[in-house]
CSV table of C-alpha atoms and ligand atoms in Angstrom, one decimal:
chain,number,residue,atom,x,y,z
A,1,MET,CA,0.0,0.0,0.0
A,2,ARG,CA,2.9,2.3,0.7
A,3,LYS,CA,4.2,3.6,-2.6
A,4,GLY,CA,3.0,6.7,-4.5
A,5,ARG,CA,6.1,8.8,-4.8
A,6,LEU,CA,8.2,6.7,-2.5
A,7,ASN,CA,10.7,4.2,-3.9
A,8,GLN,CA,12.1,2.8,-0.7
A,9,PRO,CA,10.4,1.0,2.1
A,10,ALA,CA,10.2,2.9,5.4
A,11,ALA,CA,13.1,2.5,7.7
A,12,GLU,CA,12.4,0.1,10.5
A,13,LEU,CA,13.0,2.9,12.9
A,14,ALA,CA,10.6,5.3,11.2
A,15,GLN,CA,8.0,2.6,11.0
A,16,ARG,CA,8.1,1.9,14.7
A,17,TYR,CA,8.1,5.6,15.4
A,18,SER,CA,5.1,6.5,13.3
A,19,GLU,CA,2.8,3.4,13.7
A,20,SER,CA,-0.4,3.9,15.6
A,21,VAL,CA,-2.1,0.6,15.3
A,22,SER,CA,-0.7,-0.5,18.6
A,23,PHE,CA,-3.2,1.9,20.2
A,24,ASP,CA,-5.7,2.9,17.5
A,25,TRP,CA,-6.8,-0.7,16.9
A,26,ARG,CA,-9.4,0.1,19.5
A,27,LEU,CA,-11.3,2.1,16.8
A,28,TYR,CA,-11.9,-1.1,14.7
A,29,ARG,CA,-15.6,-1.2,15.3
A,30,HIS,CA,-16.1,2.3,14.1
A,31,ASP,CA,-13.7,2.0,11.3
A,32,ILE,CA,-15.6,-1.0,10.0
A,33,ALA,CA,-19.0,0.7,10.4
A,34,GLY,CA,-17.6,3.7,8.5
A,35,SER,CA,-16.3,1.4,5.7
A,36,ILE,CA,-19.6,-0.4,5.3
A,37,ALA,CA,-21.5,2.9,5.0
A,38,HIS,CA,-18.9,4.2,2.6
A,39,ALA,CA,-19.2,1.0,0.4
A,40,ALA,CA,-22.9,1.5,0.3
A,41,ALA,CA,-22.4,5.1,-0.9
A,42,LEU,CA,-19.9,3.9,-3.6
A,43,ALA,CA,-22.5,1.3,-4.8
A,44,ARG,CA,-25.1,4.0,-5.0
A,45,ALA,CA,-22.7,6.1,-7.1
A,46,ARG,CA,-22.0,3.0,-9.3
A,47,ILE,CA,-18.3,3.0,-8.4
A,48,ILE,CA,-18.7,-0.6,-7.2
A,49,THR,CA,-21.4,-3.1,-8.0
A,50,ALA,CA,-24.0,-4.3,-5.7
A,51,ASN,CA,-22.2,-7.6,-5.5
A,52,GLU,CA,-18.9,-6.0,-4.6
A,53,ARG,CA,-20.7,-4.0,-1.9
A,54,ARG,CA,-22.1,-7.2,-0.4
A,55,GLN,CA,-18.7,-8.8,-0.5
A,56,ILE,CA,-17.1,-5.9,1.2
A,57,GLU,CA,-19.8,-5.8,3.9
A,58,SER,CA,-19.7,-9.5,4.7
A,59,LYS,CA,-15.9,-9.7,4.7
A,60,LEU,CA,-15.6,-6.6,7.0
A,61,GLN,CA,-18.1,-8.2,9.3
A,62,GLY,CA,-15.9,-11.4,9.3
A,63,ILE,CA,-12.9,-9.3,10.1
A,64,GLN,CA,-14.7,-7.7,13.0
A,65,LYS,CA,-15.5,-11.1,14.4
A,66,GLU,CA,-11.9,-12.1,14.0
A,67,ILE,CA,-10.8,-9.0,15.8
A,68,GLU,CA,-13.3,-9.6,18.6
A,69,SER,CA,-12.2,-13.2,19.1
A,70,GLY,CA,-8.6,-12.1,19.2
A,71,LYS,CA,-7.6,-14.0,16.1
A,72,PHE,CA,-6.9,-11.0,13.9
A,73,LYS,CA,-3.2,-10.4,13.2
A,74,TRP,CA,-2.4,-6.7,13.6
A,75,ASP,CA,0.6,-5.7,11.5
A,76,ARG,CA,2.6,-2.8,12.8
A,77,SER,CA,4.3,-2.3,9.5
A,78,LEU,CA,0.8,-1.4,8.1
A,79,GLU,CA,0.8,1.7,10.3
A,80,ASP,CA,-2.7,2.1,11.6
A,81,VAL,CA,-6.1,0.5,12.1
A,82,HIS,CA,-7.4,1.7,8.7
A,83,MET,CA,-4.5,0.2,6.7
A,84,ASN,CA,-4.7,-3.1,8.7
A,85,ILE,CA,-8.4,-3.6,8.0
A,86,GLU,CA,-8.2,-2.5,4.4
A,87,ALA,CA,-5.2,-4.8,3.7
A,88,ALA,CA,-7.0,-7.7,5.3
A,89,LEU,CA,-10.1,-7.0,3.2
A,90,THR,CA,-8.1,-6.7,0.0
A,91,GLU,CA,-6.2,-9.9,0.8
A,92,ARG,CA,-9.5,-11.7,1.1
A,93,ILE,CA,-11.5,-10.3,-1.8
A,94,GLY,CA,-9.0,-8.6,-4.1
A,95,ALA,CA,-10.2,-6.0,-6.5
A,96,ALA,CA,-13.4,-5.1,-4.7
A,97,GLY,CA,-11.4,-4.5,-1.5
A,98,ALA,CA,-9.0,-2.3,-3.5
A,99,LYS,CA,-12.0,-0.1,-4.6
A,100,LEU,CA,-13.1,0.7,-1.1
A,101,HIS,CA,-10.7,3.7,-0.6
A,102,THR,CA,-12.2,5.6,-3.5
A,103,ALA,CA,-13.2,9.1,-2.7
A,104,ARG,CA,-11.9,8.7,0.8
A,105,SER,CA,-8.7,9.5,2.7
A,106,ARG,CA,-7.4,8.4,6.0
A,107,ASN,CA,-7.8,12.0,7.0
A,108,ASP,CA,-11.6,11.9,6.8
A,109,GLN,CA,-11.6,8.3,7.9
A,110,ILE,CA,-9.9,9.0,11.2
A,111,ALA,CA,-12.0,12.0,11.8
A,112,LEU,CA,-15.1,9.8,11.3
A,113,ASP,CA,-13.8,7.0,13.5
A,114,LEU,CA,-13.0,9.4,16.3
A,115,ARG,CA,-16.4,11.0,16.1
A,116,LEU,CA,-18.1,7.7,16.2
A,117,TYR,CA,-15.9,6.7,19.1
A,118,VAL,CA,-16.5,9.9,21.1
A,119,LYS,CA,-20.3,9.6,20.5
A,120,SER,CA,-20.4,6.1,21.8
A,121,GLU,CA,-18.2,7.0,24.8
A,122,ILE,CA,-20.4,10.0,25.6
A,123,ALA,CA,-23.2,7.4,26.1
A,124,GLU,CA,-21.0,5.1,28.2
A,125,VAL,CA,-19.8,7.9,30.5
A,126,THR,CA,-23.3,9.3,30.8
A,127,GLY,CA,-24.6,5.9,31.8
A,128,ARG,CA,-22.0,5.7,34.5
A,129,LEU,CA,-22.7,9.2,35.7
A,130,ARG,CA,-26.3,8.1,36.2
A,131,SER,CA,-25.3,5.1,38.2
A,132,LEU,CA,-23.1,7.3,40.4
A,133,GLN,CA,-26.0,9.8,40.9
A,134,THR,CA,-28.3,6.9,41.8
A,135,ALA,CA,-25.8,5.7,44.4
A,136,LEU,CA,-25.5,9.2,45.9
A,137,LEU,CA,-29.3,9.5,46.0
A,138,ASP,CA,-29.7,6.2,47.7
A,139,VAL,CA,-27.3,7.2,50.5
A,140,ALA,CA,-29.1,10.6,50.7
A,141,GLU,CA,-32.4,8.8,51.2
A,142,ARG,CA,-31.1,6.3,53.7
A,143,GLN,CA,-29.4,9.0,55.8
A,144,ILE,CA,-32.1,11.7,55.3
A,145,ASP,CA,-32.3,12.5,59.0
A,146,VAL,CA,-28.6,13.0,59.6
A,147,VAL,CA,-27.5,16.5,60.4
A,148,MET,CA,-24.0,17.8,60.2
A,149,PRO,CA,-22.0,21.0,60.3
A,150,GLY,CA,-21.5,22.7,57.0
A,151,TYR,CA,-18.0,24.1,56.4
A,152,THR,CA,-16.5,27.0,54.5
A,153,HIS,CA,-12.7,27.4,54.5
A,154,LEU,CA,-13.0,23.9,56.2
A,155,GLN,CA,-14.1,25.8,59.3
A,156,ARG,CA,-17.5,25.1,60.9
A,157,ALA,CA,-20.0,27.4,59.4
A,158,GLN,CA,-23.7,26.6,59.6
A,159,PRO,CA,-25.7,23.4,60.1
A,160,ILE,CA,-26.8,21.3,57.0
A,161,THR,CA,-27.9,17.8,56.5
A,162,PHE,CA,-25.7,15.0,55.1
A,163,SER,CA,-28.4,14.5,52.4
A,164,HIS,CA,-28.1,18.1,51.4
A,165,TYR,CA,-24.4,17.6,50.9
A,166,LEU,CA,-25.0,14.5,48.8
A,167,LEU,CA,-27.7,16.1,46.7
A,168,GLY,CA,-25.2,18.8,46.0
A,169,GLN,CA,-22.9,16.2,44.5
A,170,VAL,CA,-25.8,14.9,42.4
A,171,GLU,CA,-26.3,18.4,41.0
A,172,ALA,CA,-22.6,18.7,40.0
A,173,PHE,CA,-22.7,15.4,38.2
A,174,GLU,CA,-25.9,16.5,36.5
A,175,ARG,CA,-24.0,19.4,35.0
A,176,ASP,CA,-21.4,17.0,33.8
A,177,ALA,CA,-24.1,14.9,32.0
A,178,ASN,CA,-25.5,18.1,30.5
A,179,ARG,CA,-22.1,19.2,29.3
A,180,LEU,CA,-21.6,15.8,27.6
A,181,ARG,CA,-25.0,16.3,25.9
A,182,ASP,CA,-23.8,19.7,24.6
A,183,CYS,CA,-20.5,18.1,23.5
A,184,LEU,CA,-22.5,15.4,21.6
A,185,ALA,CA,-24.3,18.0,19.6
A,186,ARG,CA,-21.0,19.2,18.1
A,187,THR,CA,-19.5,15.7,17.8
A,188,ASP,CA,-22.6,14.4,16.0
A,189,VAL,CA,-21.5,15.7,12.5
A,190,LEU,CA,-20.3,13.5,9.7
A,191,PRO,CA,-16.8,14.4,8.3
A,192,LEU,CA,-16.6,11.5,5.8
A,193,GLY,CA,-16.6,12.7,2.2
A,194,SER,CA,-14.1,15.5,3.0
A,195,GLY,CA,-11.4,13.3,1.5
A,196,ALA,CA,-7.8,14.4,2.2
A,197,LEU,CA,-9.0,18.0,2.5
A,198,ALA,CA,-10.8,18.9,-0.7
A,199,GLY,CA,-13.6,16.4,-1.1
A,200,SER,CA,-13.5,14.3,-4.3
A,201,THR,CA,-14.4,14.5,-8.0
A,202,ILE,CA,-16.5,11.4,-7.2
A,203,VAL,CA,-19.6,12.8,-5.6
A,204,LEU,CA,-21.2,10.8,-2.9
A,205,ASP,CA,-24.5,11.4,-1.1
A,206,ARG,CA,-23.1,12.5,2.2
A,207,GLU,CA,-26.5,13.1,3.8
A,208,ARG,CA,-27.4,9.6,3.1
A,209,ILE,CA,-24.1,8.3,4.6
A,210,ALA,CA,-24.8,10.5,7.7
A,211,ARG,CA,-28.2,8.8,8.1
A,212,ASP,CA,-26.8,5.3,7.7
A,213,LEU,CA,-24.2,6.0,10.4
A,214,GLY,CA,-26.6,7.8,12.7
A,215,PHE,CA,-25.2,11.3,12.4
A,216,SER,CA,-27.6,14.3,12.8
A,217,GLY,CA,-25.5,16.6,10.5
A,218,VAL,CA,-22.9,16.7,7.8
A,219,SER,CA,-19.7,18.9,7.9
A,220,GLN,CA,-19.9,21.9,5.6
A,221,ASN,CA,-16.3,22.6,4.8
A,222,SER,CA,-13.8,19.8,3.9
A,223,VAL,CA,-10.6,21.7,5.0
A,224,ASP,CA,-12.1,22.4,8.4
A,225,ALA,CA,-13.6,18.9,8.8
A,226,VAL,CA,-10.3,17.0,8.5
A,227,GLY,CA,-8.5,19.4,10.7
A,228,ASP,CA,-11.1,19.7,13.4
A,229,ARG,CA,-10.5,18.1,16.8
A,230,ASP,CA,-12.6,20.6,18.8
A,231,PHE,CA,-14.8,17.7,19.8
A,232,VAL,CA,-11.9,15.8,21.3
A,233,CYS,CA,-10.8,18.9,23.2
A,234,GLU,CA,-14.3,19.5,24.4
A,235,PHE,CA,-14.9,15.9,25.4
A,236,LEU,CA,-11.6,15.8,27.3
A,237,PHE,CA,-12.6,19.0,29.1
A,238,CYS,CA,-15.9,17.3,30.1
A,239,LEU,CA,-14.0,14.3,31.4
A,240,ALA,CA,-11.6,16.6,33.3
A,241,MET,CA,-14.5,18.3,34.9
A,242,ILE,CA,-16.0,15.0,36.0
A,243,GLY,CA,-12.5,14.3,37.5
A,244,LEU,CA,-12.6,17.6,39.3
A,245,HIS,CA,-15.9,16.8,40.8
A,246,LEU,CA,-14.8,13.3,41.8
A,247,SER,CA,-11.6,14.7,43.2
A,248,ARG,CA,-13.4,17.2,45.5
A,249,LEU,CA,-15.8,14.5,46.6
A,250,SER,CA,-12.8,12.3,47.3
A,251,GLU,CA,-11.2,15.0,49.4
A,252,ASP,CA,-14.4,15.5,51.5
A,253,LEU,CA,-14.6,11.7,52.1
A,254,ILE,CA,-11.0,11.4,53.0
A,255,ILE,CA,-11.1,14.2,55.5
A,256,TRP,CA,-14.4,13.0,57.0
A,257,SER,CA,-12.9,9.5,57.4
A,258,THR,CA,-10.1,10.7,59.6
A,259,THR,CA,-10.2,10.0,63.3
A,260,GLU,CA,-10.4,13.7,63.9
A,261,PHE,CA,-13.7,13.9,62.1
A,262,GLY,CA,-14.9,10.4,62.4
A,263,PHE,CA,-18.0,11.1,60.2
A,264,LEU,CA,-17.7,8.0,58.1
A,265,GLU,CA,-15.7,4.9,57.3
A,266,PHE,CA,-14.8,3.3,54.0
A,267,SER,CA,-15.8,-0.3,53.8
A,268,ASP,CA,-12.9,-2.8,54.0
A,269,SER,CA,-13.4,-3.8,50.4
A,270,PHE,CA,-12.6,-0.3,49.3
A,271,SER,CA,-9.8,0.4,51.7
A,272,THR,CA,-6.1,-0.6,51.8
A,273,HIS,CA,-3.8,-1.4,54.7
A,274,SER,CA,-0.3,-0.4,55.5
A,275,SER,CA,2.5,-2.9,55.1
A,276,LEU,CA,4.1,-1.4,58.2
A,277,MET,CA,1.4,0.0,60.5
A,278,PRO,CA,-1.1,-2.7,61.5
A,279,GLN,CA,-3.8,-0.2,62.7
A,280,LYS,CA,-4.0,1.6,59.3
A,281,LYS,CA,-7.0,1.7,57.0
A,282,ASN,CA,-6.4,3.9,54.1
A,283,PRO,CA,-8.8,5.6,51.7
A,284,ASP,CA,-6.7,4.8,48.6
A,285,MET,CA,-9.6,4.7,46.1
A,286,ALA,CA,-10.5,8.3,46.9
A,287,GLU,CA,-6.8,9.3,46.9
A,288,LEU,CA,-6.1,7.6,43.6
A,289,THR,CA,-9.1,9.3,42.1
A,290,ARG,CA,-7.8,12.7,43.3
A,291,GLY,CA,-4.5,11.7,41.8
A,292,LYS,CA,-5.8,10.5,38.5
A,293,THR,CA,-7.6,13.8,38.0
A,294,GLY,CA,-4.2,15.3,37.4
A,295,ARG,CA,-3.7,13.0,34.5
A,296,LEU,CA,-7.2,13.9,33.1
A,297,TYR,CA,-6.1,17.6,33.1
A,298,GLY,CA,-2.8,16.6,31.5
A,299,ASN,CA,-4.6,14.9,28.7
A,300,LEU,CA,-6.7,18.0,28.1
A,301,ILE,CA,-3.6,20.2,28.0
A,302,SER,CA,-1.9,17.7,25.8
A,303,ILE,CA,-4.5,17.9,23.0
A,304,LEU,CA,-4.9,21.6,23.3
A,305,THR,CA,-1.2,22.1,23.0
A,306,THR,CA,-0.9,19.6,20.1
A,307,MET,CA,-3.6,21.5,18.1
A,308,LYS,CA,-2.6,25.1,19.0
A,309,ALA,CA,-0.2,25.9,16.1
A,310,LEU,CA,-1.1,23.4,13.5
A,311,PRO,CA,-1.6,24.7,9.9
A,312,SER,CA,-5.2,24.2,8.8
A,313,SER,CA,-6.5,20.8,7.6
A,314,TYR,CA,-4.8,17.5,8.6
A,315,ASN,CA,-1.4,17.2,10.0
A,316,ARG,CA,0.2,14.0,11.3
A,317,ASP,CA,0.6,15.6,14.8
A,318,MET,CA,-3.0,14.9,15.2
A,319,GLN,CA,-2.4,11.2,15.5
A,320,GLU,CA,-1.2,12.0,19.0
A,321,ASP,CA,-4.8,12.9,20.0
A,322,LYS,CA,-5.6,9.2,20.6
A,323,ARG,CA,-3.5,8.3,23.6
A,324,ALA,CA,-4.8,11.2,25.6
A,325,LEU,CA,-8.3,10.5,24.5
A,326,PHE,CA,-8.3,6.8,25.3
A,327,ASP,CA,-6.5,7.3,28.6
A,328,SER,CA,-9.0,9.8,29.8
A,329,VAL,CA,-12.0,7.6,28.8
A,330,ASP,CA,-10.5,4.6,30.5
A,331,THR,CA,-9.6,6.6,33.6
A,332,ILE,CA,-13.0,8.3,34.1
A,333,LYS,CA,-15.0,5.1,33.4
A,334,SER,CA,-13.1,3.2,36.1
A,335,ALA,CA,-13.3,6.0,38.5
A,336,LEU,CA,-17.0,6.3,38.1
A,337,ASP,CA,-17.4,2.6,38.5
A,338,VAL,CA,-15.4,2.6,41.7
A,339,PHE,CA,-17.4,5.4,43.2
A,340,ALA,CA,-20.8,4.0,42.3
A,341,ALA,CA,-19.8,0.7,44.0
A,342,MET,CA,-18.0,2.3,47.0
A,343,LEU,CA,-20.5,4.9,48.1
A,344,PRO,CA,-23.3,2.5,49.1
A,345,GLU,CA,-20.8,0.7,51.3
A,346,LEU,CA,-19.7,3.8,53.2
A,347,LYS,CA,-20.4,3.4,56.9
A,348,ILE,CA,-21.9,6.7,58.1
A,349,ASN,CA,-21.3,7.5,61.7
A,350,ARG,CA,-24.7,9.1,62.2
A,351,GLU,CA,-24.3,9.8,65.9
A,352,ARG,CA,-21.0,11.5,65.4
A,353,MET,CA,-22.3,13.7,62.6
A,354,ASN,CA,-25.5,14.6,64.6
A,355,SER,CA,-23.6,15.4,67.7
A,356,SER,CA,-21.2,17.7,65.9
A,357,THR,CA,-24.1,20.1,65.4
A,358,ARG,CA,-24.4,20.6,69.1
A,359,ASP,CA,-21.7,23.4,68.7
A,360,PRO,CA,-23.7,26.5,69.5
A,361,ASN,CA,-21.4,28.6,67.4
A,362,LEU,CA,-23.0,27.0,64.3
A,363,PHE,CA,-26.1,29.1,65.2
A,364,ALA,CA,-24.4,32.5,65.5
A,365,THR,CA,-25.8,33.5,62.1
A,366,ASP,CA,-29.3,32.3,63.2
A,367,LEU,CA,-28.8,34.5,66.2
A,368,ALA,CA,-28.1,37.6,64.1
A,369,GLU,CA,-31.1,36.8,61.9
A,370,TYR,CA,-33.2,36.5,65.1
A,371,LEU,CA,-32.3,40.2,65.7
A,372,VAL,CA,-33.0,41.1,62.1
A,373,LYS,CA,-36.5,39.7,62.5
A,374,LYS,CA,-36.8,42.2,65.4
A,375,ARG,CA,-35.9,44.9,62.9
A,376,VAL,CA,-32.2,45.3,63.8
A,377,PRO,CA,-30.2,46.1,60.7
A,378,PHE,CA,-28.2,43.0,59.7
A,379,ARG,CA,-24.8,44.8,60.0
A,380,LYS,CA,-25.7,45.9,63.5
A,381,ALA,CA,-26.9,42.4,64.4
A,382,HIS,CA,-23.7,40.8,63.0
A,383,GLN,CA,-21.7,43.2,65.3
A,384,ILE,CA,-23.8,42.4,68.4
A,385,VAL,CA,-23.5,38.6,67.9
A,386,GLY,CA,-19.8,39.1,67.1
A,387,GLU,CA,-19.4,40.7,70.5
A,388,LEU,CA,-21.3,37.9,72.2
A,389,VAL,CA,-19.0,35.3,70.5
A,390,VAL,CA,-15.9,37.2,71.7
A,391,ARG,CA,-17.4,37.2,75.2
A,392,SER,CA,-18.2,33.5,74.9
A,393,PHE,CA,-14.6,32.6,74.0
A,394,ALA,CA,-13.1,35.0,76.6
A,395,LYS,CA,-15.2,33.5,79.4
A,396,SER,CA,-15.2,30.0,78.1
A,397,ILE,CA,-19.0,30.0,78.2
A,398,PRO,CA,-20.8,28.4,75.3
A,399,LEU,CA,-22.9,30.9,73.2
A,400,ASP,CA,-26.1,29.2,74.3
A,401,GLN,CA,-25.2,29.4,78.0
A,402,ILE,CA,-24.6,33.1,78.3
A,403,GLY,CA,-28.0,33.7,79.8
A,404,ILE,CA,-30.7,36.1,78.9
A,405,ALA,CA,-29.8,38.8,81.4
A,406,GLU,CA,-26.3,39.0,80.1
A,407,MET,CA,-27.4,38.9,76.5
A,408,LYS,CA,-29.8,41.8,77.0
A,409,LYS,CA,-26.7,43.9,77.8
A,410,PHE,CA,-25.7,43.4,74.2
A,411,SER,CA,-29.1,44.0,72.8
A,412,PRO,CA,-32.5,44.7,74.4
A,413,HIS,CA,-34.1,42.7,71.6
A,414,PHE,CA,-33.0,39.4,73.0
A,415,GLU,CA,-35.8,37.7,74.8
A,416,ASP,CA,-36.5,34.3,76.4
A,417,ASP,CA,-37.4,32.8,73.0
A,418,VAL,CA,-33.8,33.1,71.9
A,419,ALA,CA,-33.1,29.7,73.5
A,420,LYS,CA,-34.8,27.9,70.6
A,421,ILE,CA,-32.3,29.4,68.1
A,422,PHE,CA,-29.8,26.7,69.1
A,423,ASP,CA,-32.0,23.8,67.9
A,424,VAL,CA,-30.6,22.3,64.8
A,425,ARG,CA,-33.9,20.9,63.5
A,426,GLY,CA,-35.6,24.2,64.1
A,427,SER,CA,-32.9,26.0,62.3
A,428,LEU,CA,-33.1,23.7,59.3
A,429,ALA,CA,-36.9,23.8,59.1
A,430,GLN,CA,-36.7,27.5,58.5
A,431,ARG,CA,-34.3,27.2,55.6
A,432,ARG,CA,-37.1,27.0,53.1
A,433,ALA,CA,-36.0,29.1,50.1
A,434,ILE,CA,-35.3,27.2,46.9
A,435,GLY,CA,-32.0,25.3,47.2
A,436,ALA,CA,-31.8,25.6,51.0
A,437,PRO,CA,-31.7,22.5,53.3
A,438,SER,CA,-35.1,22.4,54.9
A,439,PRO,CA,-36.4,18.9,55.3
A,440,GLU,CA,-39.3,19.6,53.0
A,441,ASN,CA,-36.9,20.8,50.3
A,442,ILE,CA,-34.7,17.8,50.6
A,443,ALA,CA,-37.5,15.3,50.5
A,444,ALA,CA,-38.9,17.1,47.4
A,445,ARG,CA,-35.5,17.1,45.8
A,446,ILE,CA,-35.0,13.4,46.5
A,447,LYS,CA,-38.4,12.7,45.0
A,448,ARG,CA,-37.6,14.7,41.9
A,449,TRP,CA,-34.2,13.0,41.4
A,450,LYS,CA,-35.7,9.6,41.8
A,451,ALA,CA,-38.3,10.3,39.1
A,452,LYS,CA,-35.6,11.7,36.8
A,453,LEU,CA,-33.0,8.9,37.4
B,1,LIG,N1,-3.2,7.3,11.9
B,1,LIG,C1,-3.6,8.6,11.4
B,1,LIG,C2,-4.1,9.4,12.6
B,1,LIG,O1,-4.4,8.9,13.6
B,1,LIG,C3,-4.6,8.5,10.4
B,1,LIG,C4,-4.6,9.5,9.4
B,1,LIG,C5,-3.3,9.4,8.6
B,1,LIG,N2,-3.3,10.2,7.5
B,1,LIG,C6,-2.2,10.4,6.8
B,1,LIG,N3,-2.3,11.2,5.8
B,1,LIG,N4,-1.1,9.9,7.2
B,1,LIG,O2,-4.3,10.6,12.5
């Protein structure tokens, strides 16, 4: 197949350097689907006969079975997945196989294979996001009555419920699913028929090919179509964002599993031990996910950097897109699988979480809002409660034990009913605005997510 202008075979060294079949063989299913649709288009244009088309289709299906059963011999000297499959086809059916590459280049062929691959992986990743959301939702429902301190700057801030935290995670992964859907819209465009960069003098019905392959649109500029890897960049960004979300979730769980917090415990099956310290139980799955996120970012930066100064249309540099793409797909799918399996097994220390909300300082803001409800301007109320907090620390008297007589010295608006401010359930019940953690809101959100998922 190598020839054209070249008189000498490639140097062994150059061959090994430039081959991609050792990793792009993974695209075989999409490559074959694309070739079958292309053959059908060639038959419609009377470039090949109906019989040749049938031969091509059935041999390609045979090759696919061989690949899937592990019997197919990949030949690195044939460079890539496209050449390997085409060579095998031609070896089996001769002339008809040699006609398949009419009006097609590997440039539009690889663009097609990649788009088909990304489309199918968007569905795979989305399915796993749904499983993870379902796992989070199940825990949220089981632990619906557990209260806990909410943190900002990792300092105790205001009370929330554990379910509210988990539902927040569900929201983030929902954005990820939506982002993938947006990415799909731009990926779902057929590049085949763009040829090397300038289409072909042999005119094929590209809209029909798009329909055969399940694309919603057809690329409108052949130079752009063979040089466009925006969809790869976008997809890798989507995966990096999922990694970011998993990494932050990991971080929370790791911190909460420390003895210092003691909010939860990973199950033994998702923990590791120390080869040295017998007492250790380490949250390695979460740590590895946090770590792998670095690689997801690296893959995104890698493709962006590869593309950034390329002349328009196809350049061989673009072959380097695949390692990053495959690695991110494999990484995110395994991370999502691990989390969906690990979360239901988390042991939640309900008593410890609940009792952590007995810290009266968590209600300092409620106290200020108590004054606001008595018409004190918020800034003033904030200052009054601030002074009370200083007093509480100075005298080592908890905020809820200062006593009404003393409190009245800070503001005459404090009355006996102030005692109920320090009740966590009462505080949560009042947080009724959309998005806030009142029990009604959380129950409604769980119901809504269950219906959706
Ligand atoms: N293996 C190549 C890639 O992944 C396929 C396209 C090769 N095109 C070419 N003109 N050499 O990008």
